[in-house]
Tab-separated table of C-alpha atoms in Angstrom:
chain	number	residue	atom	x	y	z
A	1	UNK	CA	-74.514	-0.842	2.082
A	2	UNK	CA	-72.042	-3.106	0.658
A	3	UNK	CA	-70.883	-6.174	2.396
A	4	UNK	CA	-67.428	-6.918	3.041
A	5	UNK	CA	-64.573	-9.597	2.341
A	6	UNK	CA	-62.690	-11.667	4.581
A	7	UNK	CA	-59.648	-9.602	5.730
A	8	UNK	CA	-56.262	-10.626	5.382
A	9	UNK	CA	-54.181	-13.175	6.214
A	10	UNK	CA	-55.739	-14.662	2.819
A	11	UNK	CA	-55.963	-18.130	2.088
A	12	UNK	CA	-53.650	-19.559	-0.814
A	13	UNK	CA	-53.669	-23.056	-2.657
A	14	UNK	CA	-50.692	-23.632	-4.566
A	15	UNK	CA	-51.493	-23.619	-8.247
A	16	UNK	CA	-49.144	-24.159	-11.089
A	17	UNK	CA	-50.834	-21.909	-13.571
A	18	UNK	CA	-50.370	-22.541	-17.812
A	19	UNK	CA	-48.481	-19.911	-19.094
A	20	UNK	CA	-48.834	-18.082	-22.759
A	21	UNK	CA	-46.095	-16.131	-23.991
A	22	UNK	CA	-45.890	-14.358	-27.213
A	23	UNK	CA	-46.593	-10.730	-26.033
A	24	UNK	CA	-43.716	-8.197	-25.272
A	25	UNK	CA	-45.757	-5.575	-23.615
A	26	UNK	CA	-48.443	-5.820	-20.666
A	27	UNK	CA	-51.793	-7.480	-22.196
A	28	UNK	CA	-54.823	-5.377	-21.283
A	29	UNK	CA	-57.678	-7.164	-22.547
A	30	UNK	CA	-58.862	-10.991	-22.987
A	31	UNK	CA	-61.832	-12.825	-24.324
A	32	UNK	CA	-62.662	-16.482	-23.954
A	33	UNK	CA	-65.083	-17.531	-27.062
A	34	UNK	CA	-67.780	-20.177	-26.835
A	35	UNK	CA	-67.796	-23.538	-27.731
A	36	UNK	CA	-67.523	-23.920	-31.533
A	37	UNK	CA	-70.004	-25.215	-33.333
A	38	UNK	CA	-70.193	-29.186	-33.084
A	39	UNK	CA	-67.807	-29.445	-29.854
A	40	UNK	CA	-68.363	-29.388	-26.119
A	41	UNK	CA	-64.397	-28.565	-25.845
A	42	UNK	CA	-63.110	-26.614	-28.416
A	43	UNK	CA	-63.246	-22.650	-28.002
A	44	UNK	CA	-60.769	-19.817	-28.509
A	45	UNK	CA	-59.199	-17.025	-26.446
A	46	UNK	CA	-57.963	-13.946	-27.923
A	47	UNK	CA	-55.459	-11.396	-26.471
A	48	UNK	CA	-55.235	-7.827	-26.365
A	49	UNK	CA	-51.967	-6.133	-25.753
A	50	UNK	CA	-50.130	-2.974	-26.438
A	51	UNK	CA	-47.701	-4.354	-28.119
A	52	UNK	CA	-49.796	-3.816	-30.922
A	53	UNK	CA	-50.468	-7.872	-31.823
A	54	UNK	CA	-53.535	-9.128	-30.605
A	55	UNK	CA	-53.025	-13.405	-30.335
A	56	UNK	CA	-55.630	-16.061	-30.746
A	57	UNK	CA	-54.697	-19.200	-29.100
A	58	UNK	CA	-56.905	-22.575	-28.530
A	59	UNK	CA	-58.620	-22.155	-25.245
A	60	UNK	CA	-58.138	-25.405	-23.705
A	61	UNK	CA	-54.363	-25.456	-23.781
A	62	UNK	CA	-52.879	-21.655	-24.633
A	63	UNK	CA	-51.061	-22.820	-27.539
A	64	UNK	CA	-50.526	-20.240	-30.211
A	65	UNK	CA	-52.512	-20.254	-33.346
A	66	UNK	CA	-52.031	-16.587	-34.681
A	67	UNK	CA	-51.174	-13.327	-34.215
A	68	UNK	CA	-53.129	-10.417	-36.298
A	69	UNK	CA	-50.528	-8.272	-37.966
A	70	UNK	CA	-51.720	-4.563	-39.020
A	71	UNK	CA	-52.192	-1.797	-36.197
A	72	UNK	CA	-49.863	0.618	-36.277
A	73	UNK	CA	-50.456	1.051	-32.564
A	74	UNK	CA	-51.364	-0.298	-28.807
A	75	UNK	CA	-54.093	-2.384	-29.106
A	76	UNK	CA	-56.399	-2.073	-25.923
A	77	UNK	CA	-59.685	-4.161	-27.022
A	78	UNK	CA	-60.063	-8.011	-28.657
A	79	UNK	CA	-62.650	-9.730	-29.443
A	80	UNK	CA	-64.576	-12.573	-31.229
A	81	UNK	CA	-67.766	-13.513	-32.595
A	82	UNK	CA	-70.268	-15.162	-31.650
A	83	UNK	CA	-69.611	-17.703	-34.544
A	84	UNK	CA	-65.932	-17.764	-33.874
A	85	UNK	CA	-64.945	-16.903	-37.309
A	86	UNK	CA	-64.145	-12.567	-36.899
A	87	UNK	CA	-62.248	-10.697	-34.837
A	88	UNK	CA	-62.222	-7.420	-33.982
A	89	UNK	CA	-60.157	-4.770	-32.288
A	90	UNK	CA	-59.512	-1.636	-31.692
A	91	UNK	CA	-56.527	0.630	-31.325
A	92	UNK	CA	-54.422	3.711	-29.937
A	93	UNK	CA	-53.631	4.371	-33.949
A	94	UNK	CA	-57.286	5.658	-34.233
A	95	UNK	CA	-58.564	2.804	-35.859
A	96	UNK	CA	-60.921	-0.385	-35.094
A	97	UNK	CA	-59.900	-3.803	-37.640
A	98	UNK	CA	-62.003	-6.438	-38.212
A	99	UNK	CA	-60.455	-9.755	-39.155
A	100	UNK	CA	-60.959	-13.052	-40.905
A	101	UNK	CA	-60.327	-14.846	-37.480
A	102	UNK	CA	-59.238	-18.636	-39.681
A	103	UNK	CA	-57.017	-16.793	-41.935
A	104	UNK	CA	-55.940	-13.796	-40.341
A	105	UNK	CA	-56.679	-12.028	-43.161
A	106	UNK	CA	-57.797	-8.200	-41.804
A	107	UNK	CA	-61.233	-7.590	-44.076
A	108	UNK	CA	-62.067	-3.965	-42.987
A	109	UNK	CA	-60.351	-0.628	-40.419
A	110	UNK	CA	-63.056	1.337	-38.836
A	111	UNK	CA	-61.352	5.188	-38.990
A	112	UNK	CA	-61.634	7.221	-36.308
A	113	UNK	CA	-60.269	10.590	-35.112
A	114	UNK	CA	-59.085	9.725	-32.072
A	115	UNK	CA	-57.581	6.157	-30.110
A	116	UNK	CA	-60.172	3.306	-29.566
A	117	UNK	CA	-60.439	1.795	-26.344
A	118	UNK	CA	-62.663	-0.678	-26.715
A	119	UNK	CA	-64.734	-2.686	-29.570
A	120	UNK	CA	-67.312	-5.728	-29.614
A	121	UNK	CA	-69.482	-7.288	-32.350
A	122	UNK	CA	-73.059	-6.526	-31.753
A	123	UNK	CA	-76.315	-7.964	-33.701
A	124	UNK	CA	-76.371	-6.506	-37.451
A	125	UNK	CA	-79.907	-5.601	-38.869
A	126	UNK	CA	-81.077	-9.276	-39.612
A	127	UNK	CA	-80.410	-9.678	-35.585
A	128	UNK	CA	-77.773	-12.387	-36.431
A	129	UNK	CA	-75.053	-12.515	-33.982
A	130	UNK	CA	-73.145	-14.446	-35.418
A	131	UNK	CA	-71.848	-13.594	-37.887
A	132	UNK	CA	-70.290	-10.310	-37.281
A	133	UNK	CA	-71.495	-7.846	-39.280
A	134	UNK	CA	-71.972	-5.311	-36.808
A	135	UNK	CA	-69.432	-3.874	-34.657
A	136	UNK	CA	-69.679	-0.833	-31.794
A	137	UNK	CA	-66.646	1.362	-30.529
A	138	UNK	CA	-65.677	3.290	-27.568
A	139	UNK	CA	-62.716	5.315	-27.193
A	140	UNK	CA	-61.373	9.145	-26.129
A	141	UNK	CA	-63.915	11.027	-28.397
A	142	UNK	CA	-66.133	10.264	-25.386
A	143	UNK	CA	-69.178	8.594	-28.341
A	144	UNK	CA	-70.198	5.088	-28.628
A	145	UNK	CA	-70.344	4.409	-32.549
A	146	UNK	CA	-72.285	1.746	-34.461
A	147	UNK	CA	-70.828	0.161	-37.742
A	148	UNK	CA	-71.764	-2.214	-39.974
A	149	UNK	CA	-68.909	-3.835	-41.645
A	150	UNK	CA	-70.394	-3.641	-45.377
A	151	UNK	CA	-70.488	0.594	-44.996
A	152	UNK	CA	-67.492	1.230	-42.871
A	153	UNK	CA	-67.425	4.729	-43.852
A	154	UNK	CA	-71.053	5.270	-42.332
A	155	UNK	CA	-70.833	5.036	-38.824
A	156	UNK	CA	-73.941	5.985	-36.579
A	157	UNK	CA	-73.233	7.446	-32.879
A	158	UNK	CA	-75.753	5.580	-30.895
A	159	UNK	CA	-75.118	7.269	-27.585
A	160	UNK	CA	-72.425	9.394	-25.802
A	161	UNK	CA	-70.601	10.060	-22.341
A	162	UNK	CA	-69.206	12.649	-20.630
A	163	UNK	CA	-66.019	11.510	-20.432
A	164	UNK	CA	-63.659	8.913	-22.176
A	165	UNK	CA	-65.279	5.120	-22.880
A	166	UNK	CA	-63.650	1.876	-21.222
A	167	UNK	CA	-64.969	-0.641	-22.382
A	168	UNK	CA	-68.162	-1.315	-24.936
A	169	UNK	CA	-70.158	-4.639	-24.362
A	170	UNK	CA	-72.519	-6.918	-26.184
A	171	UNK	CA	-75.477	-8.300	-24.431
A	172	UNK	CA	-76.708	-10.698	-26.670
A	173	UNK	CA	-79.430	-11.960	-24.256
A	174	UNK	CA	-80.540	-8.495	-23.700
A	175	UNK	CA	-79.979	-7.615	-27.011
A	176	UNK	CA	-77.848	-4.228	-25.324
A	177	UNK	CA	-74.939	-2.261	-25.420
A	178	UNK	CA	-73.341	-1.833	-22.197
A	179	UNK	CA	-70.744	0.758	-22.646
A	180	UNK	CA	-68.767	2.003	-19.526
A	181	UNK	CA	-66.601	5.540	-19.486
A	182	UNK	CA	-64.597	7.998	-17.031
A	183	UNK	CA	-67.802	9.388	-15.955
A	184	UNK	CA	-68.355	6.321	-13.680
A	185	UNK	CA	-71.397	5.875	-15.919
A	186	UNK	CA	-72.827	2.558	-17.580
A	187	UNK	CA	-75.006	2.676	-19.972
A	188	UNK	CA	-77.737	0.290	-21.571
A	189	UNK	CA	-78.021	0.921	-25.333
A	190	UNK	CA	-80.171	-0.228	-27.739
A	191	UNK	CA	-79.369	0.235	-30.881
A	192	UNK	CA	-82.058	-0.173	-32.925
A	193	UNK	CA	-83.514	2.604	-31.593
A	194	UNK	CA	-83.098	6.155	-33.108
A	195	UNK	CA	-79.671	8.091	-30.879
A	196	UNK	CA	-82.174	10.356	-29.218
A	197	UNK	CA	-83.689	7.611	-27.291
A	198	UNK	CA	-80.889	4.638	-27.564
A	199	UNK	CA	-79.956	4.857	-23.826
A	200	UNK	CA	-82.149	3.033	-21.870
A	201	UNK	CA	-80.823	2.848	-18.539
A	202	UNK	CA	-77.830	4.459	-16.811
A	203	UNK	CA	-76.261	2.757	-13.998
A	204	UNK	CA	-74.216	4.724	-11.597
A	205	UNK	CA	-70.305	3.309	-10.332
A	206	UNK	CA	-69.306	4.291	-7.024
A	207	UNK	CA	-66.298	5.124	-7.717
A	208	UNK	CA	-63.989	5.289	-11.374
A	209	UNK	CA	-64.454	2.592	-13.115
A	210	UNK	CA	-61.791	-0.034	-14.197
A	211	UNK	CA	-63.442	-2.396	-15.798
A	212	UNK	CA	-66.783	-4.460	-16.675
A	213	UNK	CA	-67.208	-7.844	-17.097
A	214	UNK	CA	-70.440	-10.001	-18.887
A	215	UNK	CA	-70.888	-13.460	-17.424
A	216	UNK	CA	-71.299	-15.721	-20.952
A	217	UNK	CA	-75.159	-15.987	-21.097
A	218	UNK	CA	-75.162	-12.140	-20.930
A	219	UNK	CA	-77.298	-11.774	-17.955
A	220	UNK	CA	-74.771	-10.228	-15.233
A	221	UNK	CA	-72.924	-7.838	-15.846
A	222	UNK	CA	-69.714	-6.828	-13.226
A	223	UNK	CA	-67.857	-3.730	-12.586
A	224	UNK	CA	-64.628	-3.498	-10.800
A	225	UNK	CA	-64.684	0.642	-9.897
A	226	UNK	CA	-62.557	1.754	-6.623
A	227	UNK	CA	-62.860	-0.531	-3.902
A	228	UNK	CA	-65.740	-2.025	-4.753
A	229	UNK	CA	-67.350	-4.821	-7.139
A	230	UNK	CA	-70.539	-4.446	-8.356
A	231	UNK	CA	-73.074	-6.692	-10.148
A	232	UNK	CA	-75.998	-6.069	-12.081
A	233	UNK	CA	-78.654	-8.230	-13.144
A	234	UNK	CA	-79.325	-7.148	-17.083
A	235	UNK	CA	-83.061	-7.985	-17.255
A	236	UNK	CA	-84.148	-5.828	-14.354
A	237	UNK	CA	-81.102	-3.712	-14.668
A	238	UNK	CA	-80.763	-3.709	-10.804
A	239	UNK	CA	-77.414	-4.056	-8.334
A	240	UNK	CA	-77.469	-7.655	-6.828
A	241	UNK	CA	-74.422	-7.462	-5.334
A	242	UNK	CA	-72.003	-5.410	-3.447
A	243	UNK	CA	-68.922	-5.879	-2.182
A	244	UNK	CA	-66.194	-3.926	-0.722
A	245	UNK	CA	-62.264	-4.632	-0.519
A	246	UNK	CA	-59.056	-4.026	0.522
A	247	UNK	CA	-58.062	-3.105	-2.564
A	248	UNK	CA	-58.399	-0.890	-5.439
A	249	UNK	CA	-59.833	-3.713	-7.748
A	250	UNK	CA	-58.881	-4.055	-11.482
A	251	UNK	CA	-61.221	-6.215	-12.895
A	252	UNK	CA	-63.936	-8.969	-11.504
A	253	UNK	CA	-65.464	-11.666	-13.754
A	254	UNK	CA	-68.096	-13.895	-12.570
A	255	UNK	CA	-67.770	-18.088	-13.508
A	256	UNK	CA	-70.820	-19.382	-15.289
A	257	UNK	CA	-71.960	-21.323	-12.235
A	258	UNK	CA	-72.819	-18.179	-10.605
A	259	UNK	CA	-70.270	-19.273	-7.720
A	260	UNK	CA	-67.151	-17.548	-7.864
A	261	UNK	CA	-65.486	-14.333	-8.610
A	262	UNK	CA	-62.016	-13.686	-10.174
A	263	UNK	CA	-60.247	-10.279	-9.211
A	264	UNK	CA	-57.727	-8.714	-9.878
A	265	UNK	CA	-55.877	-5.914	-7.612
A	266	UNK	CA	-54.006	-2.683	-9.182
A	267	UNK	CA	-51.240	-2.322	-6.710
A	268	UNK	CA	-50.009	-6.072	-6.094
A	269	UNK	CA	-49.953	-8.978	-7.955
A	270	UNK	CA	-52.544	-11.592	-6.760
A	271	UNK	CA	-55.869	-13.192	-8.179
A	272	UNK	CA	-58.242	-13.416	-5.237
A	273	UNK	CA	-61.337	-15.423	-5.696
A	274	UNK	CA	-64.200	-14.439	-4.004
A	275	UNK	CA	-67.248	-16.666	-3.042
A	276	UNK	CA	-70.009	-14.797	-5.407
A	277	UNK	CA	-72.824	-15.380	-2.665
A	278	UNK	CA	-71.761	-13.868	0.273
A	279	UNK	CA	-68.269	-12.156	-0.803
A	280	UNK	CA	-65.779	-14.226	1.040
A	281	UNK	CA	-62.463	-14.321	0.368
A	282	UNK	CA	-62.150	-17.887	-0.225
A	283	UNK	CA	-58.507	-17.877	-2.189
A	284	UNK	CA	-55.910	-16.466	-3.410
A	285	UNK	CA	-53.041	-17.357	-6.211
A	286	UNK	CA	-49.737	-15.976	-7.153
A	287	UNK	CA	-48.079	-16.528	-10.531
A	288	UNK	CA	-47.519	-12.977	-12.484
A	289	UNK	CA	-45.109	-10.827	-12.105
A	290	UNK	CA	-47.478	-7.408	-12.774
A	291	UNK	CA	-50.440	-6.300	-12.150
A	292	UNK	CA	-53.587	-8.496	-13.596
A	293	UNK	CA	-55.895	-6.562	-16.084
A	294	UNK	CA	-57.881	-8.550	-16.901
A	295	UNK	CA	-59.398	-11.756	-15.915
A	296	UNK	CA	-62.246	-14.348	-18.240
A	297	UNK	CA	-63.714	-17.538	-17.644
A	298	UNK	CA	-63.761	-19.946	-20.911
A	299	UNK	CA	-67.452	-21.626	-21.831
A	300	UNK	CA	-67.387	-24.128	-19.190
A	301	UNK	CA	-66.472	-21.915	-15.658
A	302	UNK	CA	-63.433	-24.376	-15.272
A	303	UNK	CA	-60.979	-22.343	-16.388
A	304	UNK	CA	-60.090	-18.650	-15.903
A	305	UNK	CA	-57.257	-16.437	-18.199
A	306	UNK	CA	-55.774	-13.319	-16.349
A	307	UNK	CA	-54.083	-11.032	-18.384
A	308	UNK	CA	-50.907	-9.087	-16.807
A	309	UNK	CA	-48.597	-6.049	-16.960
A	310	UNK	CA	-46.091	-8.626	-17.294
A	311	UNK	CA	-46.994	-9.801	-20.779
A	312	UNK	CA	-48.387	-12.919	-20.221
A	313	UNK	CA	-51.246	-14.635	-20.391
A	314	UNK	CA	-52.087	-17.365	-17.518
A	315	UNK	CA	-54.648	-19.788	-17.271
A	316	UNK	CA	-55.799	-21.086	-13.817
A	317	UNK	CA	-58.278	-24.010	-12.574
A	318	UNK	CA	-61.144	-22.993	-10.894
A	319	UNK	CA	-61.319	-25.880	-8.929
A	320	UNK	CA	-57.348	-26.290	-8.356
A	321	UNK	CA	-56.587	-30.049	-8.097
A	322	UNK	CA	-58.719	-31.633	-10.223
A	323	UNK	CA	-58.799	-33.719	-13.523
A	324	UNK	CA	-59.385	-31.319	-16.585
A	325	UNK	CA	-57.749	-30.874	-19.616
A	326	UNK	CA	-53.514	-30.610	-19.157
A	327	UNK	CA	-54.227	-30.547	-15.157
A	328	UNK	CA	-53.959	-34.235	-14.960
A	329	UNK	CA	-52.480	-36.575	-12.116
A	330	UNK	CA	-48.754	-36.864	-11.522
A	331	UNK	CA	-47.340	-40.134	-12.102
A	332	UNK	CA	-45.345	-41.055	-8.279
């Protein structure tokens, strides 16, 4: 059975939270990347929003670098490689776009008949992450779809749902799809395996999901689906944890130190962070003025973005109060 939260009255430390503007509509989707190459402190975080103009900004502070310029729609799904050099996303105007993620330059649109929900770089045939070759889709056709970026018009359909996808994932320590649908379904794909026998595993949801969530090392994977968060471990494939709420959650990512929990509600506007061990309420934060959709931790677990029906883009301290990056003491 799954455990429970604290109930409210819920705990609150004031935090001033860093906010990015730049988006006009709600942002659905973000992704922190990981360090670059040759730095323990410089990464990326990308946007999704409907607007239509996914955003790269530099992780640390927000700022804007870039906005990708092309879809002719929404644009539900960003994300980056492992490398830090593509992006990709994917669209309501039936397309996926892969990007030059320096230049901004768009290199290649993955067609589709119908809108794409969701879109992540996976390992191409040389099993190099990096450098973003490979790229898997989700979307309203209900089939998750394999392409590599050199034959764009040659898709392969790995696996498929029975109803609409949410969100596709790459597990690079698994070496895994995770793709999540309508049909409260996960499923654990390997694609170098012939479609017929691709899906590995199937995890069930208790309840529709809203969202999954893969902590940075790829080995948990979270699933925000009713009133409940659930967490898989990816190597045995197997629930861990279980927790019920008070609320219809909207997304729950889990901090690199295996501590803490960011959550998001879908009928009020708080971030409530839950203690990942026993499922505490331990805090809560206000700051947006919609809904949060989304919710990351950058490389480090010191930082979290939340994503909002608002339009903005917030970043919060973990640890509220202490040194680390702009969140520096107040001269009296």
């Amino acid at each position: 059975m799954p455990s429970s939260t604290t109930p409210s009255p819920q705990p609150q430390t004031p935090q001033i939270p860093l906010t990015c503007s730049g988006h006009t509509r709600p942002v659905v989707q973000l992704a922190f990347s990981g360090f670059i190459s040759g730095s323990n402190s410089n990464y990326m975080l990308i946007s999704a929003c409907k607007d239509g103009k996914p955003i790269l900004r530099n992780g640390p502070t927000g700022d804007w670098l870039g906005t990708f310029v092309g879809h002719k729609g929404a644009v539900w799904s960003a994300m980056l490689n492992a490398a830090t050099t593509r992006a990709v996303t994917a669209s309501a105007d039936y397309t996926a776009k892969v990007w030059n993620a320096i230049t901004g330059q768009e290199l290649v649109t993955l067609a589709h008949k119908h809108i794409v929900k969701t879109a992540d770089f996976a390992a191409g045939d040389n099993g190099d992450d990096d450098e973003g070759n490979a790229v898997v889709t989700g979307g309203q056709d209900k089939a998750v779809r394999l392409f590599d970026v050199a034959r764009p018009d040659a898709p392969t359909v790995v696996a498929t749902h029975d109803a609409p996808l949410r969100n596709v994932k790459w597990s690079a320590h698994r070496r895994l799809v995770l793709s999540a649908a309508d049909d409260r379904c996960i499923n654990a794909i390997d694609v170098r395996a012939p479609p017929a026998a691709a899906v590995v595993a199937s995890l069930a949801a208790p309840a529709p999901i809203a969202n999954i969530s893969l902590t940075g090392d790829g080995r948990l994977l979270s699933c925000a689906a009713g009133n409940r968060v659930v967490v898989w471990d990816t190597d045995a494939l197997g629930v861990v944890k279980d927790f019920a709420v008070d609320y219809e959650v909207s997304v729950a990512a889990i901090n690199p130190q295996r501590s803490r929990i960011v959550a998001g509600a879908k009928s009020d506007l708080l971030i409530r962070v839950i203690d990942y061990d026993s499922g505490a309420l331990v805090d809560t934060h206000k700051g947006h003025h919609g809904p949060v959709h989304d919710a990351c931790f950058n490389p480090d677990g010191h930082v979290y973005a939340t994503g909002s029906e608002d339009g903005t883009v917030r970043l919060w301290q973990t640890n509220p109060g202490t040194v680390y990056g702009l969140w520096q003491p107040r001269a009296l």
